[in-house]
XYZ file of C-alpha atoms in Angstrom:
562
model
C 75.680 114.040 156.116
C 75.316 114.900 159.839
C 72.413 117.238 160.748
C 73.953 120.691 160.130
C 71.276 122.584 162.075
C 72.277 124.146 165.383
C 71.033 122.325 168.503
C 70.220 119.344 166.231
C 66.603 120.487 165.979
C 64.556 118.700 163.335
C 64.037 120.488 160.046
C 60.259 120.212 160.296
C 60.347 121.709 163.825
C 62.253 124.706 162.456
C 59.746 125.193 159.629
C 56.831 124.955 162.078
C 58.432 127.549 164.330
C 58.941 129.917 161.374
C 55.338 129.376 160.217
C 53.919 130.143 163.676
C 55.919 133.378 163.878
C 54.615 134.452 160.463
C 51.008 133.837 161.486
C 51.488 135.606 164.845
C 53.186 138.599 163.202
C 55.315 139.295 166.271
C 57.834 141.360 164.299
C 57.377 143.071 160.873
C 61.102 142.543 160.253
C 60.948 138.858 161.200
C 62.009 137.549 157.758
C 65.230 139.570 157.908
C 66.054 139.047 161.590
C 65.190 135.363 162.101
C 68.261 133.199 162.648
C 66.246 130.126 161.667
C 65.315 131.639 158.299
C 68.858 132.764 157.589
C 70.329 129.375 158.537
C 67.813 127.398 156.459
C 68.246 129.834 153.579
C 71.937 128.972 153.384
C 71.307 125.219 153.621
C 68.417 125.094 151.141
C 69.765 127.857 148.855
C 66.551 129.886 149.116
C 66.085 133.564 150.001
C 64.291 134.807 153.137
C 60.880 135.230 151.500
C 61.115 131.807 149.820
C 61.923 130.150 153.171
C 58.889 131.856 154.703
C 56.581 130.634 151.928
C 58.077 127.132 152.159
C 57.403 127.036 155.911
C 53.768 128.127 155.504
C 53.042 125.684 152.643
C 54.804 122.799 154.433
C 52.926 123.214 157.758
C 49.667 124.808 156.505
C 49.683 127.122 159.524
C 48.301 126.511 163.028
C 44.798 125.700 161.722
C 45.893 123.457 158.805
C 44.257 125.788 156.314
C 44.298 125.710 152.516
C 47.288 127.702 151.260
C 46.512 129.604 148.072
C 48.263 132.435 146.270
C 45.764 134.882 147.761
C 46.500 133.607 151.270
C 50.237 133.960 150.748
C 49.713 137.519 149.482
C 47.736 138.401 152.602
C 50.300 136.862 154.974
C 53.506 138.270 153.545
C 52.260 141.735 152.616
C 52.272 142.372 156.389
C 56.049 141.984 156.341
C 56.533 145.008 154.080
C 56.875 142.821 150.964
C 55.643 144.046 147.588
C 53.110 142.030 145.669
C 55.597 141.615 142.800
C 58.235 140.200 145.215
C 55.770 137.629 146.573
C 54.680 136.570 143.069
C 58.329 136.234 142.002
C 59.141 134.078 145.051
C 56.160 131.793 144.376
C 57.196 131.421 140.726
C 60.763 130.597 141.725
C 59.611 127.912 144.176
C 57.278 126.351 141.596
C 59.928 126.569 138.866
C 62.361 124.753 141.175
C 59.633 122.177 141.956
C 59.754 122.916 145.684
C 56.028 123.698 145.770
C 53.342 122.624 143.294
C 49.670 123.324 142.713
C 47.309 120.617 143.945
C 46.214 118.113 141.303
C 43.549 116.274 143.311
C 41.743 119.145 145.034
C 41.490 122.912 144.550
C 43.920 123.805 141.752
C 44.675 127.112 143.502
C 46.030 125.306 146.576
C 49.790 125.016 146.978
C 51.466 121.886 148.329
C 55.023 120.761 148.888
C 56.327 118.648 146.009
C 56.010 115.002 147.146
C 59.655 114.270 146.481
C 60.793 117.422 148.287
C 58.416 116.620 151.142
C 59.934 113.147 151.596
C 63.408 114.652 151.686
C 62.325 117.193 154.338
C 60.636 114.537 156.443
C 63.605 112.179 156.271
C 66.094 115.047 156.651
C 68.099 113.699 153.739
C 70.756 116.406 153.862
C 72.913 114.898 151.115
C 70.040 114.993 148.616
C 68.993 118.432 149.812
C 72.485 119.704 149.086
C 72.247 118.297 145.552
C 68.728 119.511 144.731
C 69.680 122.911 143.410
C 72.712 121.846 141.399
C 73.797 125.128 139.843
C 76.763 125.517 137.534
C 78.441 123.105 135.143
C 80.358 120.869 137.595
C 77.500 120.461 140.153
C 75.120 119.714 137.267
C 77.417 117.068 135.755
C 77.975 115.454 139.166
C 74.221 115.370 139.710
C 73.725 113.656 136.342
C 76.205 110.910 137.237
C 74.514 110.385 140.615
C 71.077 110.064 139.010
C 72.143 107.570 136.375
C 74.438 105.457 138.544
C 71.979 102.949 139.974
C 74.596 101.369 142.230
C 75.228 104.525 144.239
C 71.911 106.355 143.829
C 68.684 104.351 144.026
C 66.490 106.104 141.531
C 63.271 105.082 139.795
C 65.124 105.274 136.504
C 66.676 101.899 137.335
C 63.989 100.543 139.626
C 60.668 99.963 137.884
C 58.973 103.176 136.744
C 60.886 104.984 133.978
C 61.736 108.623 134.562
C 59.214 111.136 133.209
C 60.439 114.142 131.235
C 59.259 116.657 133.859
C 60.908 114.604 136.592
C 64.150 114.561 134.636
C 64.175 118.356 134.302
C 63.282 118.662 137.968
C 66.125 116.358 139.024
C 68.671 118.380 137.058
C 67.261 121.798 137.952
C 67.459 122.708 134.262
C 65.458 125.919 134.629
C 68.123 127.388 136.912
C 70.897 126.130 134.623
C 69.316 127.437 131.434
C 72.278 129.669 130.569
C 74.722 126.743 130.418
C 75.781 125.836 126.881
C 74.917 122.141 127.251
C 71.360 123.000 128.364
C 70.886 125.399 125.450
C 72.293 122.846 122.985
C 70.071 120.090 124.396
C 66.981 122.241 123.894
C 68.096 122.989 120.346
C 68.753 119.336 119.478
C 65.799 117.623 121.080
C 62.065 118.162 120.816
C 60.963 117.038 117.371
C 60.736 113.231 117.366
C 59.835 110.240 119.499
C 63.430 109.560 120.550
C 64.139 113.003 121.970
C 63.629 112.165 125.648
C 66.121 109.274 125.464
C 68.401 111.424 123.323
C 68.368 114.185 125.951
C 69.325 111.750 128.706
C 72.057 110.178 126.571
C 73.418 113.615 125.666
C 73.753 114.742 129.291
C 74.964 111.362 130.563
C 77.748 111.061 127.962
C 79.039 114.542 128.773
C 78.886 113.892 132.526
C 80.748 110.574 132.313
C 83.459 112.190 130.209
C 84.123 115.068 132.622
C 83.426 113.460 136.008
C 84.509 109.832 135.434
C 86.799 110.206 132.381
C 84.890 107.345 130.762
C 82.903 106.803 127.590
C 79.271 105.630 127.634
C 78.423 102.011 126.872
C 75.105 102.139 125.014
C 73.991 98.665 126.084
C 74.522 99.699 129.688
C 72.686 102.984 129.153
C 69.574 101.346 127.660
C 69.612 98.392 130.059
C 66.783 99.671 132.267
C 64.957 102.045 129.960
C 62.059 99.591 129.534
C 62.475 99.661 125.779
C 61.841 96.451 123.902
C 64.524 94.978 121.672
C 63.279 96.472 118.401
C 62.906 99.962 119.912
C 66.474 99.892 121.231
C 67.879 98.625 117.923
C 65.797 101.138 116.016
C 67.275 104.027 118.014
C 70.822 102.691 117.626
C 70.536 102.239 113.854
C 68.437 105.308 113.029
C 70.281 107.748 115.253
C 73.708 106.403 116.316
C 75.113 104.008 113.712
C 73.725 106.150 110.869
C 75.469 109.139 112.543
C 72.351 111.265 111.980
C 71.952 112.035 115.694
C 72.605 115.748 116.188
C 75.649 115.645 118.521
C 77.341 113.021 116.283
C 76.443 114.747 113.019
C 77.948 117.997 114.342
C 81.157 116.218 115.344
C 80.683 116.711 119.094
C 80.329 112.993 119.899
C 82.140 110.018 118.357
C 81.412 106.288 118.196
C 83.713 103.429 119.209
C 82.781 100.013 117.811
C 80.366 99.421 114.951
C 77.626 97.414 116.638
C 78.356 94.205 114.724
C 79.254 92.210 117.846
C 76.455 92.236 120.428
C 75.882 95.928 119.694
C 78.777 96.835 121.997
C 78.876 100.506 121.047
C 80.671 103.168 123.045
C 79.859 106.879 122.796
C 82.489 109.471 123.677
C 82.875 113.249 123.553
C 85.222 114.514 120.829
C 87.740 117.323 121.269
C 85.362 119.608 119.367
C 82.585 118.643 121.768
C 84.709 119.471 124.813
C 85.607 122.893 123.448
C 82.135 123.787 122.140
C 79.733 122.233 124.655
C 81.673 122.823 127.870
C 83.097 126.378 127.693
C 82.026 127.048 131.312
C 84.567 124.530 132.603
C 87.737 125.844 134.202
C 90.409 126.188 131.456
C 92.704 123.776 133.307
C 90.010 121.072 133.166
C 89.469 121.647 129.452
C 93.222 121.431 128.888
C 93.474 118.149 130.793
C 90.543 116.693 128.824
C 92.006 117.786 125.479
C 95.702 117.220 126.034
C 95.265 114.495 128.649
C 98.411 115.517 130.527
C 97.239 113.539 133.549
C 97.602 109.808 132.823
C 94.707 107.898 134.383
C 95.172 104.453 132.782
C 97.067 101.923 134.983
C 100.201 100.890 133.117
C 103.851 99.955 133.509
C 106.245 102.853 133.055
C 109.535 102.209 131.202
C 111.437 103.641 134.188
C 109.877 100.972 136.434
C 111.199 98.099 134.299
C 114.458 96.563 135.502
C 117.110 96.099 132.830
C 117.622 92.403 132.140
C 120.242 90.929 129.829
C 118.537 88.467 127.492
C 120.491 85.693 125.777
C 119.051 84.102 122.649
C 120.482 81.727 120.092
C 121.484 83.208 116.749
C 118.341 82.019 114.928
C 116.026 83.722 117.463
C 118.110 86.909 117.365
C 117.653 87.093 113.600
C 113.868 86.747 113.930
C 113.673 89.406 116.660
C 115.870 91.960 114.907
C 113.191 93.339 112.494
C 110.786 93.850 115.393
C 113.414 95.661 117.426
C 114.283 97.915 114.489
C 110.588 98.602 113.757
C 110.192 100.065 117.247
C 112.696 102.797 116.451
C 110.624 106.018 116.083
C 112.320 107.022 112.835
C 111.761 103.595 111.293
C 108.122 103.619 112.500
C 107.506 106.897 110.667
C 109.010 105.519 107.445
C 106.808 102.410 107.715
C 103.709 104.573 108.190
C 104.592 106.712 105.185
C 105.215 103.655 103.005
C 102.175 101.579 103.991
C 99.744 104.438 104.536
C 96.422 103.229 105.879
C 96.944 99.611 104.890
C 98.772 98.386 107.992
C 99.600 100.880 110.717
C 99.653 98.366 113.548
C 102.841 96.569 114.566
C 101.216 93.335 115.755
C 103.455 90.495 116.911
C 102.834 87.019 118.304
C 105.556 85.493 120.479
C 104.954 81.780 120.960
C 106.852 78.731 122.090
C 108.205 77.069 125.206
C 107.471 78.624 128.599
C 110.260 80.505 130.324
C 112.143 81.319 127.119
C 111.942 85.125 127.462
C 108.834 86.044 125.465
C 107.333 88.419 128.052
C 110.697 89.738 129.192
C 111.594 90.667 125.618
C 108.422 92.818 125.495
C 109.435 94.533 128.732
C 112.949 95.219 127.520
C 111.677 96.704 124.253
C 109.411 99.006 126.266
C 112.374 100.129 128.351
C 114.794 100.523 125.426
C 112.415 102.698 123.392
C 110.714 104.455 126.345
C 107.259 103.037 125.596
C 104.573 102.823 128.309
C 103.150 99.313 128.399
C 99.513 98.375 129.033
C 99.616 94.728 130.079
C 96.399 92.708 129.914
C 95.809 89.348 131.571
C 93.276 87.726 129.263
C 91.718 85.745 132.127
C 90.686 89.015 133.784
C 88.591 90.006 130.766
C 86.213 87.094 131.164
C 83.219 87.668 133.416
C 80.318 85.391 134.338
C 77.740 88.145 133.778
C 76.120 88.392 130.359
C 77.706 91.095 128.246
C 80.424 92.030 130.755
C 83.226 90.095 129.011
C 82.407 91.782 125.714
C 82.338 95.148 127.452
C 85.743 94.426 129.053
C 87.182 93.463 125.666
C 86.074 96.748 124.087
C 87.365 98.649 127.089
C 90.894 97.253 126.610
C 91.284 98.946 123.232
C 89.577 102.113 124.416
C 92.016 102.329 127.344
C 94.955 101.738 125.019
C 93.885 104.645 122.793
C 93.448 106.819 125.851
C 96.893 105.855 127.195
C 98.475 106.814 123.858
C 96.692 110.151 123.925
C 97.582 110.837 127.548
C 101.215 109.773 127.106
C 101.475 111.654 123.802
C 103.646 108.867 122.439
C 103.513 105.320 121.135
C 102.606 102.638 123.711
C 102.687 98.855 123.824
C 99.538 96.787 124.309
C 100.643 93.428 125.746
C 98.366 90.396 125.983
C 100.312 88.078 128.238
C 99.510 84.360 128.281
C 96.869 84.884 125.628
C 96.232 81.144 125.066
C 92.493 81.361 125.822
C 92.050 84.352 123.529
C 93.859 82.971 120.480
C 92.224 79.520 120.442
C 89.818 78.448 117.720
C 86.202 79.542 117.941
C 83.884 76.626 118.698
C 80.314 75.556 118.014
C 78.068 77.152 120.594
C 76.542 74.744 123.106
C 76.306 77.065 126.129
C 76.255 80.729 127.084
C 79.944 80.442 128.026
C 80.797 79.244 124.517
C 78.841 82.143 123.049
C 80.654 84.612 125.327
C 84.114 83.225 124.428
C 83.365 83.385 120.708
C 81.964 86.902 121.066
C 85.096 88.121 122.874
C 87.323 86.601 120.182
C 85.258 88.263 117.455
C 85.687 91.619 119.183
C 89.472 91.179 119.334
C 89.592 90.142 115.690
C 87.562 93.185 114.729
C 89.709 95.562 116.829
C 92.982 94.075 115.539
C 91.811 94.553 111.960
C 91.908 98.331 112.402
C 94.506 98.503 115.165
C 96.941 101.424 115.105
C 99.816 100.995 117.504
C 102.091 98.299 118.922
C 100.503 95.028 120.020
C 102.401 92.075 121.496
C 100.815 88.761 122.485
C 102.550 85.838 124.176
C 101.380 82.232 124.320
C 102.812 78.798 125.054
C 100.221 76.931 122.959
C 99.851 77.244 119.195
C 98.302 73.935 118.095
C 94.800 75.349 118.606
C 95.528 78.816 117.151
C 92.588 80.330 115.259
C 93.700 81.007 111.678
C 91.908 84.375 111.743
C 94.288 85.527 114.488
C 97.299 84.159 112.628
C 96.515 86.433 109.676
C 96.219 89.514 111.904
C 99.725 89.172 113.386
C 102.301 90.877 111.193
C 105.225 89.126 112.920
C 105.177 85.624 114.393
C 108.248 84.560 116.353
C 108.784 81.066 117.755
C 110.884 80.876 120.939
C 112.757 77.574 121.181
C 114.670 76.399 124.185
C 118.235 77.735 124.005
C 120.864 75.568 122.364
C 123.732 74.318 124.540
C 125.976 77.253 123.675
C 123.314 79.837 124.596
C 122.324 77.810 127.652
C 125.938 77.849 128.927
C 125.937 81.654 128.643
C 122.703 81.825 130.642
C 124.183 79.597 133.372
C 127.206 81.915 133.456
C 124.922 84.969 133.657
C 123.196 83.661 136.785
C 126.274 82.012 138.329
C 129.297 84.157 137.351
C 131.568 82.279 139.808
C 131.275 79.073 137.722
C 133.958 78.492 135.104
C 133.184 77.991 131.414
C 133.615 74.214 131.628
C 131.123 73.899 134.501
C 128.575 76.021 132.661
C 128.963 73.912 129.506
C 128.498 70.720 131.526
C 125.291 72.041 133.117
C 123.979 73.172 129.710
C 124.517 69.719 128.184
C 123.206 67.818 131.220
C 120.019 69.885 131.759
C 117.864 71.049 128.847
C 116.454 74.041 130.718
C 114.768 77.246 129.651
C 116.035 80.604 131.015
C 113.036 80.656 133.343
C 113.984 77.305 134.862
C 117.596 78.409 135.363
C 116.259 81.539 137.070
C 114.281 79.312 139.461
C 117.421 77.341 140.290
C 119.292 80.562 141.020
C 116.555 81.683 143.437
C 116.606 78.273 145.186
C 120.407 78.437 145.346
C 120.354 81.790 147.153
C 117.764 80.492 149.633
C 119.795 77.326 150.375
C 122.904 79.449 151.033
C 120.961 81.544 153.538
C 119.691 78.354 155.179
C 123.306 77.162 155.607
C 123.793 74.447 152.957
C 127.242 72.829 153.242
C 127.359 71.437 149.704
C 129.893 72.852 147.281
C 128.568 75.364 144.785
C 128.505 73.035 141.779
C 127.083 70.115 143.821
C 124.289 72.293 145.197
C 123.450 73.648 141.721
C 123.329 70.119 140.267
C 121.101 68.921 143.113
C 118.682 71.822 142.638
C 118.709 71.306 138.860
C 117.779 67.651 139.349
C 114.839 68.736 141.524
C 113.591 71.437 139.135
C 111.476 69.137 136.995
C 108.416 67.521 138.585
C 108.891 63.762 138.444
C 106.423 61.524 136.661
C 103.809 59.716 138.729
C 103.677 56.816 136.275
C 105.722 54.464 138.486
C 103.638 55.091 141.587
C 101.149 52.503 142.867
C 97.870 53.617 141.316
C 95.874 51.602 143.859
C 96.953 53.734 146.795
C 94.334 56.024 148.284
C 94.816 58.770 150.838
C 96.333 62.139 151.518
C 100.016 61.158 151.453
């Protein structure tokens, strides 16, 4: 933030000027009439008397004297201030941790809090503006800033763990004592060894929910708490997984994941928690958190999907028909009623030759039944950093649940080109192997209790893990189209060709729909470039060039960049 003071004078210079005027007693009404005091009062959110006391304690007067309560009484009583007003101002400044009593010398001496002093010296206006976070939204924003080590360099994530008094000071809890979350925190925590970590987790989970619309990853939260492995696991099992932790036991927080795979647990605020713990929020914010009318998850809308006519042979049509019917809302409800809790997820694996319409079929189902589609590229889940891939895997299913809630309807979760995900788990010989196996275990675990519509497409099935095979309710193999279907596809892309020409192309070239689509695109480009070949000759030439030729007949002794 740019220096907001008029004339760009330094903050310390202003405080020194105020202090000198107080000592000189040039005007009994100085505290009320001083422009400097009024301007700083607005910036620092302190009243006139508090600014005066701050100035005196910060500069120690012209003679650098010891500032005690008695000295402050003597100075400010000359400005027509009652003893009770001065005592109240001193208490407010100490309660807000602006001034403190000396620990190393005379206990009666007042000093500026070291942290506050550094901020004043460095004129850190952004931090100054955040110091007195008052009200629910400023408090929650402040919590996120403190805990986010990437945007706010705080000792919590850099060496020395945060002390309890420092934590309360950072959040200005004394001045926010009337907020429901502060009152609840004081009710919940204070009776066992885990309470300090529980307090931080309580505030952080609420702040992430409201400010970032995200749940809290417990591994990430405890990453820099300087707890050893057994202490962390002890807290997770005794408090979280056992559901004995106060906010969980009361139904205000809920757990995602069960900690069986790398302890990848997520903590979120329930609807009851939003309504009970955050009543000070604006009603519109509460409504958006509960009803989720604003969709925040990136996804493909049905209206954005272009209608494409798909042509399949009769055998493939028969296999796809039950899936298509199952997506009908009325049929879905009947299935749920019949199966109950046994199998609520419509999970389908589409496998077979590339370019045969597997992904496009998923898109067209989304469009036909007005289903938002969350498409996941499996390669994007994997991350070189330890634990990040597992976290990404959990996040996929969390985002899907959130998209369903926000859309207030069924949605499709699509894993496109899921070859790497569905392969067999292997013996671990490296950290990468361990990560890949861990990610697969997470997906297996999530699919076991999945409620919704899940499609996965793959070209490779020889290496399919049998555990995944069991978790797919439908498994549909996409073969290359037979000659009759292929002729129809040629006709679809090239309507000017007659039936005989299309049949000839279908018999001559054993192409998938994707390959025919490529030829159509090349055909349009060649026309723009001015090709003089007849239509059928040009199509045949492009079809002959579609397949990459084998290198087996080339001279293997040649070396170079040809």
